[in-house]
Amino acid sequence: MRWSFCGSLATLCGIVAAAGLASSAQAIGVKLVEVTPRSTVSISNDGGAHFHNYTAGLDQFQGVPGNPLALRAGFTGFCIDFTQSISVGHTYTDYAITPVESAGLPPMGSVAANRIEELWGRHFNSLHTSTDYAAFQCSIWEILYDSGTSLSSGSFQMGSGSVRTLSQSWLGELNGVGTKATGLYALASATHQDMIVPTPGSAALVIGGMAVGLTRRPRRGISDVIA
């Protein structure tokens, strides 16, 4: 799949230049510095048959010098690809900018993307504690990998505790009419974990005019995730 353009090429090129982001031809390099604030959570992705401990929280990234300007310094994001891995301290150079609905394995689609945007609009600016950030991450996973409503039933489940309680309360608020975050986009890779990232400055304008197609590998199991 190639880029799809809205409006004239000249207009799009001007937006890209102003935002400091590049076209699909440019690979984006990221280093996962740490996950903080964070909490350890107990998660099952097989309907509650087996639970394992994972780290959930805010991913702290460092861009590489060759990136677009908006992604050269440190930036943050959340995992939207529970079935692939990324490791602290490692640099990956095969990422591309993509609309949120096109990211994930398989691509999440507009329904899940809209729910994440509402979750973000309602709660991201009020996150402070490790519990808050872990609950936010787990809410995203529930939206992506289950019904998006219950963390105590279905295929994606969490063990009881303060993170699940908070996450469950936020999921219960999502009714489609809450304020939605604007300017979210994804960094997607064919071989590593995708991330959702809040757009720096005017870069939000870019996403409405382009879509990135990636050749993705088959879905992997929950045991392949490196928290």
PDB file of C-alpha atoms in Angstrom:
ATOM      1  CA  MET A   1       0.000   0.000   0.000  1.00  0.00           C
ATOM      2  CA  ARG A   2       1.222   3.471  -0.827  1.00  0.00           C
ATOM      3  CA  TRP A   3       0.595   6.851   0.798  1.00  0.00           C
ATOM      4  CA  SER A   4      -2.877   8.276   0.227  1.00  0.00           C
ATOM      5  CA  PHE A   5      -2.963  12.055  -0.040  1.00  0.00           C
ATOM      6  CA  CYS A   6      -5.706  14.491   0.891  1.00  0.00           C
ATOM      7  CA  GLY A   7      -5.468  17.753  -1.003  1.00  0.00           C
ATOM      8  CA  SER A   8      -2.589  18.730  -3.211  1.00  0.00           C
ATOM      9  CA  LEU A   9       0.887  17.330  -2.943  1.00  0.00           C
ATOM     10  CA  ALA A  10       2.238  20.830  -2.475  1.00  0.00           C
ATOM     11  CA  THR A  11      -0.041  21.446   0.505  1.00  0.00           C
ATOM     12  CA  LEU A  12       0.918  18.146   2.118  1.00  0.00           C
ATOM     13  CA  CYS A  13       4.614  18.791   1.644  1.00  0.00           C
ATOM     14  CA  GLY A  14       4.193  22.149   3.352  1.00  0.00           C
ATOM     15  CA  ILE A  15       2.464  20.534   6.315  1.00  0.00           C
ATOM     16  CA  VAL A  16       5.171  17.892   6.614  1.00  0.00           C
ATOM     17  CA  ALA A  17       7.894  20.514   6.578  1.00  0.00           C
ATOM     18  CA  ALA A  18       6.155  22.623   9.207  1.00  0.00           C
ATOM     19  CA  ALA A  19       5.623  19.645  11.483  1.00  0.00           C
ATOM     20  CA  GLY A  20       9.149  18.341  11.186  1.00  0.00           C
ATOM     21  CA  LEU A  21       7.938  14.885  10.163  1.00  0.00           C
ATOM     22  CA  ALA A  22       8.976  12.889   7.140  1.00  0.00           C
ATOM     23  CA  SER A  23       7.331  10.878   4.417  1.00  0.00           C
ATOM     24  CA  SER A  24       6.782   7.111   4.505  1.00  0.00           C
ATOM     25  CA  ALA A  25      10.142   6.610   2.809  1.00  0.00           C
ATOM     26  CA  GLN A  26      11.964   7.635   5.973  1.00  0.00           C
ATOM     27  CA  ALA A  27      12.393   5.046   8.692  1.00  0.00           C
ATOM     28  CA  ILE A  28      11.984   6.315  12.248  1.00  0.00           C
ATOM     29  CA  GLY A  29      14.531   5.243  14.859  1.00  0.00           C
ATOM     30  CA  VAL A  30      13.576   4.936  18.540  1.00  0.00           C
ATOM     31  CA  LYS A  31      15.279   3.788  21.717  1.00  0.00           C
ATOM     32  CA  LEU A  32      13.174   2.593  24.641  1.00  0.00           C
ATOM     33  CA  VAL A  33      14.893   4.290  27.578  1.00  0.00           C
ATOM     34  CA  GLU A  34      12.611   3.069  30.362  1.00  0.00           C
ATOM     35  CA  VAL A  35       9.015   2.449  31.375  1.00  0.00           C
ATOM     36  CA  THR A  36       8.083   4.916  34.108  1.00  0.00           C
ATOM     37  CA  PRO A  37       5.826   5.599  35.946  1.00  0.00           C
ATOM     38  CA  ARG A  38       4.891   1.933  35.962  1.00  0.00           C
ATOM     39  CA  SER A  39       3.367  -0.901  37.962  1.00  0.00           C
ATOM     40  CA  THR A  40       3.525  -4.675  37.739  1.00  0.00           C
ATOM     41  CA  VAL A  41       0.189  -6.149  36.720  1.00  0.00           C
ATOM     42  CA  SER A  42      -1.131  -9.694  36.423  1.00  0.00           C
ATOM     43  CA  ILE A  43      -2.626 -10.318  32.980  1.00  0.00           C
ATOM     44  CA  SER A  44      -4.233 -13.192  31.121  1.00  0.00           C
ATOM     45  CA  ASN A  45      -4.841 -13.176  27.387  1.00  0.00           C
ATOM     46  CA  ASP A  46      -6.435 -16.626  27.262  1.00  0.00           C
ATOM     47  CA  GLY A  47      -9.698 -16.091  29.095  1.00  0.00           C
ATOM     48  CA  GLY A  48      -8.217 -16.375  32.571  1.00  0.00           C
ATOM     49  CA  ALA A  49      -6.608 -19.779  32.177  1.00  0.00           C
ATOM     50  CA  HIS A  50      -3.112 -18.439  32.832  1.00  0.00           C
ATOM     51  CA  PHE A  51      -1.943 -15.166  34.406  1.00  0.00           C
ATOM     52  CA  HIS A  52       1.541 -13.685  34.088  1.00  0.00           C
ATOM     53  CA  ASN A  53       3.140 -10.539  35.480  1.00  0.00           C
ATOM     54  CA  TYR A  54       3.887  -7.650  33.114  1.00  0.00           C
ATOM     55  CA  THR A  55       5.114  -4.107  33.468  1.00  0.00           C
ATOM     56  CA  ALA A  56       2.508  -1.526  32.462  1.00  0.00           C
ATOM     57  CA  GLY A  57       3.104   2.210  32.331  1.00  0.00           C
ATOM     58  CA  LEU A  58       4.434   5.117  30.318  1.00  0.00           C
ATOM     59  CA  ASP A  59       7.071   4.266  27.705  1.00  0.00           C
ATOM     60  CA  GLN A  60       9.939   6.763  27.593  1.00  0.00           C
ATOM     61  CA  PHE A  61      11.622   6.976  24.184  1.00  0.00           C
ATOM     62  CA  GLN A  62      14.626   8.718  22.693  1.00  0.00           C
ATOM     63  CA  GLY A  63      14.675   9.476  18.985  1.00  0.00           C
ATOM     64  CA  VAL A  64      17.736   9.233  16.746  1.00  0.00           C
ATOM     65  CA  PRO A  65      19.440  12.172  14.989  1.00  0.00           C
ATOM     66  CA  GLY A  66      18.132  11.204  11.554  1.00  0.00           C
ATOM     67  CA  ASN A  67      14.479  11.381  12.619  1.00  0.00           C
ATOM     68  CA  PRO A  68      12.121  14.219  11.731  1.00  0.00           C
ATOM     69  CA  LEU A  69      12.634  17.131  14.129  1.00  0.00           C
ATOM     70  CA  ALA A  70       9.572  16.317  16.221  1.00  0.00           C
ATOM     71  CA  LEU A  71      10.927  12.835  17.018  1.00  0.00           C
ATOM     72  CA  ARG A  72      14.616  13.502  17.684  1.00  0.00           C
ATOM     73  CA  ALA A  73      14.366  14.391  21.361  1.00  0.00           C
ATOM     74  CA  GLY A  74      12.751  12.380  24.126  1.00  0.00           C
ATOM     75  CA  PHE A  75       9.062  11.546  23.784  1.00  0.00           C
ATOM     76  CA  THR A  76       6.537   9.242  25.439  1.00  0.00           C
ATOM     77  CA  GLY A  77       3.910   6.758  24.361  1.00  0.00           C
ATOM     78  CA  PHE A  78       1.932   3.647  25.209  1.00  0.00           C
ATOM     79  CA  CYS A  79       2.057   0.131  23.796  1.00  0.00           C
ATOM     80  CA  ILE A  80      -0.668  -0.792  21.291  1.00  0.00           C
ATOM     81  CA  ASP A  81       0.818  -4.104  20.200  1.00  0.00           C
ATOM     82  CA  PHE A  82       0.675  -6.623  23.034  1.00  0.00           C
ATOM     83  CA  THR A  83       1.815  -9.472  20.782  1.00  0.00           C
ATOM     84  CA  GLN A  84       5.242  -8.135  19.782  1.00  0.00           C
ATOM     85  CA  SER A  85       8.217  -7.094  21.854  1.00  0.00           C
ATOM     86  CA  ILE A  86      10.566  -4.201  22.489  1.00  0.00           C
ATOM     87  CA  SER A  87      13.363  -4.075  25.074  1.00  0.00           C
ATOM     88  CA  VAL A  88      14.658  -1.310  27.335  1.00  0.00           C
ATOM     89  CA  GLY A  89      18.014   0.015  26.167  1.00  0.00           C
ATOM     90  CA  HIS A  90      17.653  -1.144  22.564  1.00  0.00           C
ATOM     91  CA  THR A  91      17.364   1.085  19.484  1.00  0.00           C
ATOM     92  CA  TYR A  92      15.039   0.125  16.622  1.00  0.00           C
ATOM     93  CA  THR A  93      15.174   1.739  13.203  1.00  0.00           C
ATOM     94  CA  ASP A  94      12.225   0.226  11.322  1.00  0.00           C
ATOM     95  CA  TYR A  95       9.343   2.393  12.539  1.00  0.00           C
ATOM     96  CA  ALA A  96       7.024   4.497  10.384  1.00  0.00           C
ATOM     97  CA  ILE A  97       4.415   7.123  11.211  1.00  0.00           C
ATOM     98  CA  THR A  98       0.880   5.834  10.725  1.00  0.00           C
ATOM     99  CA  PRO A  99      -2.677   6.772  11.740  1.00  0.00           C
ATOM    100  CA  VAL A 100      -3.753   5.094  14.975  1.00  0.00           C
ATOM    101  CA  GLU A 101      -6.468   2.991  13.316  1.00  0.00           C
ATOM    102  CA  SER A 102      -3.888   1.434  10.984  1.00  0.00           C
ATOM    103  CA  ALA A 103      -1.571   0.284  13.777  1.00  0.00           C
ATOM    104  CA  GLY A 104      -1.530  -2.909  15.828  1.00  0.00           C
ATOM    105  CA  LEU A 105      -1.687  -6.597  14.972  1.00  0.00           C
ATOM    106  CA  PRO A 106      -4.106  -6.810  13.255  1.00  0.00           C
ATOM    107  CA  PRO A 107      -4.812  -3.113  12.560  1.00  0.00           C
ATOM    108  CA  MET A 108      -7.205  -1.935  15.273  1.00  0.00           C
ATOM    109  CA  GLY A 109      -9.664  -0.072  13.031  1.00  0.00           C
ATOM    110  CA  SER A 110     -11.673   3.061  13.689  1.00  0.00           C
ATOM    111  CA  VAL A 111     -13.891   1.747  16.513  1.00  0.00           C
ATOM    112  CA  ALA A 112     -10.961   0.906  18.804  1.00  0.00           C
ATOM    113  CA  ALA A 113      -9.109   4.051  17.740  1.00  0.00           C
ATOM    114  CA  ASN A 114     -12.106   6.204  18.665  1.00  0.00           C
ATOM    115  CA  ARG A 115     -12.351   4.565  22.094  1.00  0.00           C
ATOM    116  CA  ILE A 116      -8.648   5.137  22.744  1.00  0.00           C
ATOM    117  CA  GLU A 117      -9.009   8.773  21.675  1.00  0.00           C
ATOM    118  CA  GLU A 118     -11.908   9.182  24.120  1.00  0.00           C
ATOM    119  CA  LEU A 119      -9.952   7.474  26.915  1.00  0.00           C
ATOM    120  CA  TRP A 120      -7.023   9.793  26.179  1.00  0.00           C
ATOM    121  CA  GLY A 121      -9.230  12.886  26.066  1.00  0.00           C
ATOM    122  CA  ARG A 122     -10.931  12.042  29.339  1.00  0.00           C
ATOM    123  CA  HIS A 123      -7.951  10.981  31.467  1.00  0.00           C
ATOM    124  CA  PHE A 124      -4.456  11.459  30.029  1.00  0.00           C
ATOM    125  CA  ASN A 125      -3.958  14.959  31.442  1.00  0.00           C
ATOM    126  CA  SER A 126      -4.858  13.770  34.942  1.00  0.00           C
ATOM    127  CA  LEU A 127      -2.372  10.886  35.110  1.00  0.00           C
ATOM    128  CA  HIS A 128       0.090  11.269  37.992  1.00  0.00           C
ATOM    129  CA  THR A 129       0.795   8.051  39.878  1.00  0.00           C
ATOM    130  CA  SER A 130       2.194   4.685  38.865  1.00  0.00           C
ATOM    131  CA  THR A 131      -1.291   3.239  39.319  1.00  0.00           C
ATOM    132  CA  ASP A 132      -2.717   5.881  36.974  1.00  0.00           C
ATOM    133  CA  TYR A 133      -0.263   5.161  34.170  1.00  0.00           C
ATOM    134  CA  ALA A 134      -0.554   1.395  34.523  1.00  0.00           C
ATOM    135  CA  ALA A 135      -4.354   1.617  34.483  1.00  0.00           C
ATOM    136  CA  PHE A 136      -4.232   3.772  31.359  1.00  0.00           C
ATOM    137  CA  GLN A 137      -2.010   1.249  29.584  1.00  0.00           C
ATOM    138  CA  CYS A 138      -4.203  -1.670  30.620  1.00  0.00           C
ATOM    139  CA  SER A 139      -7.305   0.176  29.451  1.00  0.00           C
ATOM    140  CA  ILE A 140      -5.721   0.512  26.002  1.00  0.00           C
ATOM    141  CA  TRP A 141      -4.943  -3.212  25.914  1.00  0.00           C
ATOM    142  CA  GLU A 142      -8.498  -4.111  26.927  1.00  0.00           C
ATOM    143  CA  ILE A 143      -9.892  -1.934  24.134  1.00  0.00           C
ATOM    144  CA  LEU A 144      -7.565  -3.557  21.617  1.00  0.00           C
ATOM    145  CA  TYR A 145      -7.749  -7.205  22.617  1.00  0.00           C
ATOM    146  CA  ASP A 146     -11.226  -7.716  24.063  1.00  0.00           C
ATOM    147  CA  SER A 147     -14.657  -6.120  24.316  1.00  0.00           C
ATOM    148  CA  GLY A 148     -13.202  -2.945  25.829  1.00  0.00           C
ATOM    149  CA  THR A 149     -15.576  -3.153  28.790  1.00  0.00           C
ATOM    150  CA  SER A 150     -14.498  -5.733  31.386  1.00  0.00           C
ATOM    151  CA  LEU A 151     -11.112  -6.674  32.814  1.00  0.00           C
ATOM    152  CA  SER A 152     -12.532  -9.478  34.943  1.00  0.00           C
ATOM    153  CA  SER A 153     -14.043 -11.511  32.097  1.00  0.00           C
ATOM    154  CA  GLY A 154     -13.484 -12.172  28.424  1.00  0.00           C
ATOM    155  CA  SER A 155     -10.259 -13.132  26.674  1.00  0.00           C
ATOM    156  CA  PHE A 156      -8.164 -10.281  28.149  1.00  0.00           C
ATOM    157  CA  GLN A 157      -8.257 -10.185  31.955  1.00  0.00           C
ATOM    158  CA  MET A 158      -6.377  -8.633  34.871  1.00  0.00           C
ATOM    159  CA  GLY A 159      -5.885  -9.839  38.396  1.00  0.00           C
ATOM    160  CA  SER A 160      -7.732  -7.881  41.069  1.00  0.00           C
ATOM    161  CA  GLY A 161      -6.147  -4.776  42.570  1.00  0.00           C
ATOM    162  CA  SER A 162      -6.073  -0.986  42.424  1.00  0.00           C
ATOM    163  CA  VAL A 163      -4.888  -0.857  38.801  1.00  0.00           C
ATOM    164  CA  ARG A 164      -7.777  -3.027  37.597  1.00  0.00           C
ATOM    165  CA  THR A 165     -10.297  -1.097  39.673  1.00  0.00           C
ATOM    166  CA  LEU A 166      -9.197   2.239  38.224  1.00  0.00           C
ATOM    167  CA  SER A 167      -8.933   0.927  34.670  1.00  0.00           C
ATOM    168  CA  GLN A 168     -12.377  -0.649  34.905  1.00  0.00           C
ATOM    169  CA  SER A 169     -13.921   2.619  36.064  1.00  0.00           C
ATOM    170  CA  TRP A 170     -12.418   4.480  33.092  1.00  0.00           C
ATOM    171  CA  LEU A 171     -13.584   1.860  30.609  1.00  0.00           C
ATOM    172  CA  GLY A 172     -17.094   2.148  32.019  1.00  0.00           C
ATOM    173  CA  GLU A 173     -17.140   5.847  31.181  1.00  0.00           C
ATOM    174  CA  LEU A 174     -16.469   5.415  27.476  1.00  0.00           C
ATOM    175  CA  ASN A 175     -19.794   6.161  25.824  1.00  0.00           C
ATOM    176  CA  GLY A 176     -18.722   7.767  22.561  1.00  0.00           C
ATOM    177  CA  VAL A 177     -19.632  11.301  23.589  1.00  0.00           C
ATOM    178  CA  GLY A 178     -16.674  12.211  25.790  1.00  0.00           C
ATOM    179  CA  THR A 179     -14.020  14.653  24.640  1.00  0.00           C
ATOM    180  CA  LYS A 180     -11.619  12.896  22.284  1.00  0.00           C
ATOM    181  CA  ALA A 181      -7.909  13.575  22.045  1.00  0.00           C
ATOM    182  CA  THR A 182      -6.767  14.987  18.737  1.00  0.00           C
ATOM    183  CA  GLY A 183      -3.353  14.625  17.160  1.00  0.00           C
ATOM    184  CA  LEU A 184      -2.629  11.072  18.257  1.00  0.00           C
ATOM    185  CA  TYR A 185      -0.660   8.909  15.859  1.00  0.00           C
ATOM    186  CA  ALA A 186       1.195   5.636  15.922  1.00  0.00           C
ATOM    187  CA  LEU A 187       4.726   4.483  15.320  1.00  0.00           C
ATOM    188  CA  ALA A 188       4.350   1.128  13.599  1.00  0.00           C
ATOM    189  CA  SER A 189       6.895  -1.572  12.855  1.00  0.00           C
ATOM    190  CA  ALA A 190       6.668  -4.811  10.923  1.00  0.00           C
ATOM    191  CA  THR A 191       8.789  -6.591  13.519  1.00  0.00           C
ATOM    192  CA  HIS A 192       8.440  -4.742  16.835  1.00  0.00           C
ATOM    193  CA  GLN A 193       5.808  -3.405  19.194  1.00  0.00           C
ATOM    194  CA  ASP A 194       3.689  -0.520  17.899  1.00  0.00           C
ATOM    195  CA  MET A 195       3.191   2.586  20.045  1.00  0.00           C
ATOM    196  CA  ILE A 196       0.587   5.324  20.260  1.00  0.00           C
ATOM    197  CA  VAL A 197       2.169   8.759  20.631  1.00  0.00           C
ATOM    198  CA  PRO A 198       0.716  12.233  21.250  1.00  0.00           C
ATOM    199  CA  THR A 199       1.593  14.420  18.289  1.00  0.00           C
ATOM    200  CA  PRO A 200       4.101  17.215  18.933  1.00  0.00           C
ATOM    201  CA  GLY A 201       2.771  20.611  17.834  1.00  0.00           C
ATOM    202  CA  SER A 202       1.475  20.952  14.301  1.00  0.00           C
ATOM    203  CA  ALA A 203       2.430  17.406  13.346  1.00  0.00           C
ATOM    204  CA  ALA A 204      -1.217  16.450  13.927  1.00  0.00           C
ATOM    205  CA  LEU A 205      -2.024  17.936  10.538  1.00  0.00           C
ATOM    206  CA  VAL A 206       0.095  15.350   8.775  1.00  0.00           C
ATOM    207  CA  ILE A 207      -1.861  12.314   9.885  1.00  0.00           C
ATOM    208  CA  GLY A 208      -5.104  13.362   8.225  1.00  0.00           C
ATOM    209  CA  GLY A 209      -3.406  13.291   4.851  1.00  0.00           C
ATOM    210  CA  MET A 210      -1.476  10.081   4.832  1.00  0.00           C
ATOM    211  CA  ALA A 211      -1.685   6.403   5.625  1.00  0.00           C
ATOM    212  CA  VAL A 212       1.178   3.981   5.916  1.00  0.00           C
ATOM    213  CA  GLY A 213       0.970   0.368   4.793  1.00  0.00           C
ATOM    214  CA  LEU A 214       3.367  -2.081   6.415  1.00  0.00           C
ATOM    215  CA  THR A 215       4.032  -5.744   5.770  1.00  0.00           C
ATOM    216  CA  ARG A 216       3.246  -7.308   9.123  1.00  0.00           C
ATOM    217  CA  ARG A 217       4.317 -10.679  10.425  1.00  0.00           C
ATOM    218  CA  PRO A 218       1.761 -13.157  11.840  1.00  0.00           C
ATOM    219  CA  ARG A 219       0.370 -12.507  15.321  1.00  0.00           C
ATOM    220  CA  ARG A 220       2.527 -13.825  18.149  1.00  0.00           C
ATOM    221  CA  GLY A 221       1.483 -15.033  21.548  1.00  0.00           C
ATOM    222  CA  ILE A 222       1.375 -13.144  24.817  1.00  0.00           C
ATOM    223  CA  SER A 223       4.467 -14.967  26.006  1.00  0.00           C
ATOM    224  CA  ASP A 224       6.537 -13.125  23.376  1.00  0.00           C
ATOM    225  CA  VAL A 225       6.012  -9.730  25.007  1.00  0.00           C
ATOM    226  CA  ILE A 226       8.992  -8.268  26.838  1.00  0.00           C
ATOM    227  CA  ALA A 227       7.657  -5.868  29.430  1.00  0.00           C
TER     228      ALA A 227
END
